[in-house]
Tab-separated table of C-alpha atoms in Angstrom:
chain	number	residue	atom	x	y	z
A	1	MET	CA	50.451	2.142	25.776
A	2	PHE	CA	53.345	3.700	28.047
A	3	MET	CA	53.209	2.736	31.716
A	4	SER	CA	54.593	4.010	34.434
A	5	HIS	CA	53.851	1.988	37.459
A	6	ASP	CA	54.866	-1.743	37.516
A	7	ASP	CA	51.617	-2.969	37.764
A	8	GLY	CA	50.703	-2.276	34.078
A	9	LEU	CA	48.153	0.302	35.181
A	10	CYS	CA	48.549	4.217	34.579
A	11	SER	CA	46.972	7.322	35.770
A	12	ILE	CA	44.033	9.664	34.625
A	13	GLY	CA	46.629	11.894	33.686
A	14	GLU	CA	48.490	9.713	31.737
A	15	LEU	CA	46.044	8.190	29.992
A	16	ALA	CA	44.720	11.573	29.325
A	17	GLU	CA	48.114	12.817	27.697
A	18	ARG	CA	48.702	9.964	25.484
A	19	ALA	CA	45.387	10.024	24.272
A	20	GLY	CA	45.455	13.753	23.804
A	21	ILE	CA	42.304	14.958	25.622
A	22	THR	CA	41.878	16.452	28.898
A	23	VAL	CA	41.569	14.769	32.278
A	24	LYS	CA	38.194	15.989	32.650
A	25	ALA	CA	37.309	14.341	29.274
A	26	VAL	CA	38.422	11.100	30.735
A	27	ARG	CA	36.477	11.340	33.936
A	28	PHE	CA	33.242	12.285	31.853
A	29	TYR	CA	33.985	9.123	30.267
A	30	SER	CA	34.347	7.149	33.147
A	31	ASP	CA	31.565	8.376	35.649
A	32	ASN	CA	28.873	7.500	32.456
A	33	GLY	CA	30.134	4.441	32.366
A	34	LEU	CA	32.384	4.479	28.947
A	35	LEU	CA	35.490	3.613	30.264
A	36	PRO	CA	35.719	1.683	33.391
A	37	GLU	CA	38.836	1.843	35.613
A	38	ALA	CA	41.025	-0.977	36.649
A	39	SER	CA	41.601	-0.533	39.896
A	40	ARG	CA	41.848	2.721	42.388
A	41	SER	CA	45.638	3.639	43.921
A	42	ALA	CA	45.739	3.508	47.753
A	43	GLY	CA	45.075	7.230	47.516
A	44	GLY	CA	41.570	6.939	45.797
A	45	HIS	CA	43.202	7.742	42.545
A	46	ARG	CA	41.598	5.930	38.937
A	47	ARG	CA	44.009	3.540	37.620
A	48	TYR	CA	43.391	2.178	33.739
A	49	GLY	CA	44.639	-1.075	32.169
A	50	PRO	CA	46.425	-1.581	28.686
A	51	ASP	CA	43.394	-1.494	26.873
A	52	ALA	CA	42.054	1.778	28.157
A	53	LEU	CA	44.121	3.863	25.582
A	54	GLY	CA	42.288	1.481	22.439
A	55	ARG	CA	38.813	1.925	24.021
A	56	LEU	CA	38.952	5.715	24.454
A	57	ARG	CA	40.389	6.571	21.106
A	58	MET	CA	37.499	4.704	19.921
A	59	LEU	CA	35.279	6.591	22.235
A	60	ARG	CA	36.473	9.462	20.733
A	61	SER	CA	36.008	8.884	17.130
A	62	LEU	CA	32.310	8.257	17.720
A	63	ARG	CA	31.630	10.754	19.769
A	64	GLY	CA	33.192	13.002	16.998
A	65	LEU	CA	30.758	11.173	14.675
A	66	GLY	CA	28.401	13.210	17.163
A	67	LEU	CA	27.079	10.086	18.090
A	68	PRO	CA	25.040	10.819	21.483
A	69	VAL	CA	26.702	8.632	24.734
A	70	ARG	CA	23.753	6.300	25.069
A	71	GLU	CA	24.819	5.154	21.286
A	72	VAL	CA	28.148	4.949	21.907
A	73	ARG	CA	27.499	3.240	25.002
A	74	ARG	CA	25.783	0.452	22.697
A	75	VAL	CA	28.637	0.390	20.334
A	76	LEU	CA	31.472	-0.257	22.730
A	77	ASP	CA	29.114	-2.693	24.744
A	78	GLU	CA	28.953	-4.739	21.654
A	79	GLU	CA	32.638	-4.592	20.844
A	80	GLU	CA	33.552	-5.538	24.448
A	81	ASP	CA	31.103	-8.589	24.134
A	82	GLY	CA	33.088	-9.543	20.788
A	83	ALA	CA	30.082	-11.063	19.111
A	84	GLU	CA	30.667	-13.437	16.238
A	85	ALA	CA	27.406	-13.278	14.467
A	86	GLY	CA	26.431	-10.133	13.378
A	87	ALA	CA	29.343	-7.808	14.849
A	88	GLY	CA	29.500	-4.231	13.748
A	89	SER	CA	25.425	-4.533	13.644
A	90	VAL	CA	24.673	-2.054	16.864
A	91	LEU	CA	27.392	0.396	14.702
A	92	GLU	CA	25.963	0.178	11.452
A	93	ASP	CA	22.110	1.149	13.054
A	94	VAL	CA	23.582	3.242	14.965
A	95	VAL	CA	25.121	5.308	12.525
A	96	ALA	CA	22.429	4.577	9.868
A	97	GLY	CA	20.125	6.385	12.560
A	98	GLN	CA	22.177	9.491	12.974
A	99	LEU	CA	22.512	9.966	8.905
A	100	ARG	CA	18.559	10.043	8.699
A	101	GLU	CA	18.616	12.368	11.507
A	102	LEU	CA	21.194	14.465	9.303
A	103	GLY	CA	19.298	14.528	6.649
A	104	SER	CA	16.239	15.899	8.352
A	105	GLN	CA	18.617	18.637	10.041
A	106	LEU	CA	19.860	19.625	6.247
A	107	THR	CA	15.920	19.529	4.918
A	108	ALA	CA	14.921	21.891	7.909
A	109	LEU	CA	17.840	24.335	7.251
A	110	ARG	CA	17.539	24.447	3.304
A	111	TRP	CA	13.614	24.772	3.988
A	112	ARG	CA	14.631	27.839	6.572
A	113	GLU	CA	17.303	29.505	3.910
A	114	ALA	CA	14.640	29.229	0.940
A	115	GLY	CA	12.291	30.670	3.200
A	116	MET	CA	14.581	33.518	4.197
A	117	ARG	CA	15.753	33.970	0.856
A	118	LEU	CA	11.408	34.515	-0.105
A	119	VAL	CA	11.267	37.337	2.513
A	120	LEU	CA	14.801	38.730	1.571
A	121	GLU	CA	13.320	39.095	-2.178
A	122	CYS	CA	10.047	39.773	-1.628
A	123	PRO	CA	8.612	43.861	-2.170
A	124	PRO	CA	8.815	45.385	0.598
A	125	ALA	CA	5.079	45.455	1.593
A	126	GLU	CA	4.779	42.024	1.128
A	127	ARG	CA	6.852	41.088	3.578
A	128	ALA	CA	4.874	41.107	6.534
A	129	ASP	CA	2.278	38.888	4.508
A	130	ARG	CA	5.115	36.163	4.034
A	131	LEU	CA	6.376	36.571	7.387
A	132	ARG	CA	3.175	35.125	8.325
A	133	LEU	CA	2.842	32.181	6.321
A	134	ILE	CA	6.059	30.814	6.523
A	135	GLY	CA	6.298	31.062	10.561
A	136	ALA	CA	3.209	28.580	10.527
A	137	VAL	CA	4.984	26.146	8.446
A	138	ALA	CA	7.629	24.055	10.583
A	139	GLY	CA	10.588	22.776	8.713
A	140	PRO	CA	10.808	20.380	7.596
A	141	PRO	CA	7.541	21.110	6.590
A	142	ASN	CA	4.879	19.107	8.269
A	143	THR	CA	2.136	17.562	6.160
A	144	ALA	CA	-0.091	16.114	8.643
A	145	PRO	CA	-2.514	19.175	8.514
A	146	LEU	CA	-2.779	18.218	4.570
A	147	ALA	CA	-3.706	14.183	5.502
A	148	ARG	CA	-6.448	15.669	8.250
A	149	PHE	CA	-7.706	18.031	5.491
A	150	TRP	CA	-8.196	14.970	3.207
A	151	ARG	CA	-9.650	12.634	5.923
A	152	ALA	CA	-12.492	15.357	6.501
A	153	TRP	CA	-13.383	15.657	3.255
A	154	LEU	CA	-13.243	12.044	1.740
A	155	PRO	CA	-16.477	9.710	2.613
A	156	PRO	CA	-16.805	8.361	6.477
A	157	ARG	CA	-17.134	4.530	5.285
A	158	MET	CA	-14.040	4.558	2.969
A	159	PRO	CA	-12.048	1.810	4.684
A	160	ALA	CA	-8.482	2.401	6.250
A	161	ARG	CA	-6.399	0.812	3.372
A	162	ALA	CA	-8.130	3.143	0.498
A	163	THR	CA	-7.968	6.079	2.459
A	164	THR	CA	-4.076	5.670	2.906
A	165	ALA	CA	-3.676	5.045	-0.952
A	166	PHE	CA	-5.369	7.900	-1.776
A	167	LEU	CA	-3.310	10.186	0.834
A	168	GLU	CA	-0.277	9.030	-0.600
A	169	VAL	CA	-1.157	10.254	-3.683
A	170	ALA	CA	-3.127	13.409	-2.856
A	171	VAL	CA	-0.674	15.108	-0.177
A	172	ALA	CA	2.197	16.730	-1.810
A	173	GLN	CA	5.061	15.817	-0.441
A	174	PRO	CA	7.754	18.837	-0.209
A	175	PRO	CA	11.059	18.488	-1.646
A	176	ASP	CA	14.076	18.436	0.439
A	177	ASP	CA	15.760	21.210	-1.313
A	178	PRO	CA	12.972	23.909	-2.000
A	179	THR	CA	13.105	26.965	-3.926
A	180	PRO	CA	11.982	30.313	-2.347
A	181	ALA	CA	9.114	29.423	-4.759
A	182	GLN	CA	8.374	25.701	-3.645
A	183	VAL	CA	8.869	27.089	0.218
A	184	LEU	CA	5.912	29.666	-1.036
A	185	ALA	CA	3.335	27.288	-2.329
A	186	PHE	CA	3.798	24.932	0.276
A	187	ALA	CA	3.086	27.736	3.015
A	188	ARG	CA	-0.127	28.702	1.271
A	189	LEU	CA	-1.445	25.225	1.064
A	190	ASN	CA	-0.798	24.936	4.945
A	191	ALA	CA	-2.800	27.867	5.240
A	192	LEU	CA	-5.589	26.780	2.898
A	193	VAL	CA	-6.192	23.586	4.575
A	194	THR	CA	-5.880	24.732	8.065
A	195	ARG	CA	-7.952	27.847	7.734
A	196	PRO	CA	-11.988	27.058	8.317
A	197	CYS	CA	-13.381	25.420	5.346
A	198	THR	CA	-16.214	26.780	3.227
A	199	GLY	CA	-18.403	25.565	0.378
A	200	ALA	CA	-16.352	23.973	-2.084
A	201	GLU	CA	-13.942	22.869	0.736
A	202	ARG	CA	-16.235	21.393	2.795
A	203	THR	CA	-18.563	19.575	0.731
A	204	GLN	CA	-17.906	16.021	-0.495
A	205	PRO	CA	-18.903	15.566	-4.374
A	206	GLU	CA	-21.868	13.898	-5.231
A	207	ALA	CA	-20.900	12.089	-7.496
A	208	HIS	CA	-18.544	10.389	-4.928
A	209	LYS	CA	-20.752	9.580	-2.199
A	210	ALA	CA	-20.894	5.853	-2.702
A	211	SER	CA	-23.796	4.141	-0.113
A	212	GLU	CA	-21.108	1.441	0.991
A	213	ALA	CA	-17.619	1.269	2.157
A	214	ARG	CA	-16.799	-1.345	-0.538
A	215	ALA	CA	-18.403	0.930	-3.276
A	216	SER	CA	-16.236	4.153	-2.105
A	217	ALA	CA	-13.410	1.922	-2.092
A	218	ALA	CA	-13.694	0.578	-5.108
A	219	LEU	CA	-14.236	4.236	-6.674
A	220	TYR	CA	-11.224	6.128	-5.344
A	221	ALA	CA	-9.175	2.767	-6.545
A	222	GLY	CA	-10.369	2.878	-9.909
A	223	LEU	CA	-9.809	6.602	-10.042
A	224	ALA	CA	-6.382	6.312	-9.190
A	225	GLN	CA	-6.101	4.066	-12.208
A	226	ALA	CA	-7.461	6.537	-14.511
A	227	TYR	CA	-5.505	9.527	-12.897
A	228	GLU	CA	-2.012	7.633	-13.679
A	229	LEU	CA	-3.071	7.061	-17.050
A	230	ALA	CA	-4.198	10.521	-17.580
A	231	GLY	CA	-0.754	11.717	-16.105
A	232	THR	CA	1.205	10.156	-18.645
A	233	GLN	CA	-0.886	11.815	-21.254
A	234	LEU	CA	-0.601	15.199	-19.485
A	235	ARG	CA	3.392	14.786	-19.565
A	236	ARG	CA	3.303	14.139	-23.208
A	237	GLY	CA	1.206	17.405	-23.929
A	238	VAL	CA	-1.734	15.589	-25.403
A	239	GLU	CA	-4.502	17.088	-25.730
A	240	PRO	CA	-7.682	15.498	-23.533
A	241	HIS	CA	-9.426	12.462	-25.663
A	242	SER	CA	-11.453	9.395	-25.756
A	243	GLY	CA	-9.836	6.562	-25.201
A	244	GLU	CA	-8.506	3.973	-22.458
A	245	GLU	CA	-8.094	6.675	-19.616
A	246	LEU	CA	-11.792	7.672	-20.312
A	247	ASP	CA	-12.939	4.356	-19.907
A	248	SER	CA	-10.845	3.649	-16.647
A	249	PHE	CA	-12.689	6.994	-15.601
A	250	VAL	CA	-16.160	6.483	-15.746
A	251	GLY	CA	-15.720	2.413	-15.239
A	252	ALA	CA	-14.444	3.471	-11.747
A	253	TYR	CA	-18.035	5.131	-11.150
A	254	ALA	CA	-20.242	2.825	-13.370
A	255	SER	CA	-18.212	0.074	-10.752
A	256	ALA	CA	-18.834	1.763	-7.778
A	257	TYR	CA	-22.742	2.383	-8.170
A	258	ASP	CA	-23.196	-0.986	-9.783
A	259	SER	CA	-24.496	0.463	-13.244
A	260	ARG	CA	-23.541	-0.073	-17.010
A	261	ASP	CA	-21.202	2.278	-18.562
A	262	THR	CA	-23.435	3.438	-21.449
A	263	PRO	CA	-24.001	6.612	-23.294
A	264	ALA	CA	-26.693	7.806	-21.412
A	265	PHE	CA	-24.903	7.334	-18.328
A	266	ARG	CA	-21.771	9.227	-19.305
A	267	GLY	CA	-23.908	11.980	-20.051
A	268	LEU	CA	-25.602	11.994	-16.604
A	269	LEU	CA	-21.784	11.354	-15.091
A	270	ALA	CA	-20.730	14.578	-16.902
A	271	GLY	CA	-23.336	16.557	-15.603
A	272	GLN	CA	-22.931	15.610	-12.336
A	273	LEU	CA	-19.155	16.247	-12.707
A	274	ALA	CA	-19.888	19.865	-13.554
A	275	ALA	CA	-21.941	20.731	-10.763
A	276	ASP	CA	-19.720	19.218	-8.156
A	277	PRO	CA	-18.054	21.112	-5.984
A	278	ARG	CA	-14.216	21.730	-6.963
A	279	ILE	CA	-10.808	22.544	-5.039
A	280	ASP	CA	-8.773	23.548	-7.902
A	281	ARG	CA	-6.572	26.038	-5.348
A	282	TYR	CA	-5.258	22.571	-3.733
A	283	TRP	CA	-4.652	20.972	-6.645
A	284	GLU	CA	-3.046	24.308	-8.870
A	285	LEU	CA	-0.735	24.885	-5.094
A	286	THR	CA	0.126	21.279	-5.014
A	287	ALA	CA	1.330	21.394	-8.541
A	288	ASP	CA	3.878	24.305	-7.643
A	289	VAL	CA	5.267	22.139	-4.548
A	290	ILE	CA	6.067	18.971	-6.595
A	291	THR	CA	7.404	20.595	-9.867
A	292	ALA	CA	11.171	20.595	-10.419
A	293	PRO	CA	12.255	24.258	-10.870
A	294	GLY	CA	12.364	25.192	-14.534
A	295	GLY	CA	10.312	21.689	-15.223
A	296	PRO	CA	6.971	21.276	-16.671
A	297	PRO	CA	3.974	21.099	-13.982
A	298	GLU	CA	3.582	17.886	-12.839
A	299	PRO	CA	0.077	16.063	-12.977
A	300	THR	CA	-1.946	15.907	-9.738
A	301	PRO	CA	-4.936	14.229	-9.504
A	302	GLY	CA	-6.825	17.498	-9.798
A	303	SER	CA	-5.143	17.814	-12.723
A	304	ALA	CA	-5.794	14.309	-14.404
A	305	HIS	CA	-9.420	14.814	-13.015
A	306	ASP	CA	-9.552	18.198	-15.234
A	307	TRP	CA	-8.304	16.457	-18.181
A	308	LEU	CA	-10.921	13.409	-17.955
A	309	PHE	CA	-13.676	15.844	-17.190
A	310	ALA	CA	-12.659	18.019	-20.842
A	311	ALA	CA	-12.489	13.925	-22.479
A	312	LEU	CA	-15.700	13.443	-20.883
A	313	ASP	CA	-17.721	16.384	-21.870
A	314	ALA	CA	-16.367	16.717	-25.134
A	315	GLN	CA	-17.197	13.309	-26.034
A	316	THR	CA	-21.331	13.741	-24.253
A	317	ALA	CA	-21.302	16.859	-25.981
A	318	ALA	CA	-20.359	15.459	-29.458
A	319	ALA	CA	-22.903	12.634	-29.156
A	320	ALA	CA	-25.701	15.481	-28.139
A	321	GLY	CA	-25.020	17.317	-31.130
């Protein structure tokens, strides 16, 4: 480092010139404790030591990555301490945090872009409605309204762990890079769950009203397994049929109600499920949100339930005939 003084120290102007930045920037870093000065001259001017240029270059590199001042201070403090164990861990944590934040920002931008395309490409008569729909959705989109919808719909006695497990499969996770169609589907889904509930959207199915918390948890855990099995068949394009999937489905209800899986029980269950309220629109929109562009529809708990119910209905109808 070039020093113009016998004591090996340089002025703020000399340091700024050597680093290729403005005096104002050096002063800002000093005032914020990021670049300690070695001393002051008799006239009160800042003087910097031999290590200042290296620290300043590191500081500029960190700031060039977009790190906020508080995070830069953490990294520089660790480097100054020279800790042998875990050296560089603060830098890794800080950069990882910034990468997560950038990922969220990029996702938000992609959603904004897809939303704008949605408005631009729709017929003029539909633009006001499209703007209203997508304007109610934050970017990145927030799934909290969907979770609230299900928490109000699920049995009140459901254990927290069982509720969380159900929400993981019932709440649509929006893609990071959506198409305009996926943005529209999620916006409609958001509108569906945030408007006042009526009819089927308010009523808990009778077949799901287990009498105890443990029974509710067992029912939904069993249904989740049955839906996963049915989802495999749906992806293969297999028509509803009797088998392991249907046995798992009926078994979940039988276990929850401490009943045996008999032909009579299956007949009663089929009748109850046929009469229960449905929220098909939720599952249709969910499939639109999570299905990859140009790909086959992704199974949802709703479509898996329909597949299983169709298999049960066909079996009980055949037994009755």
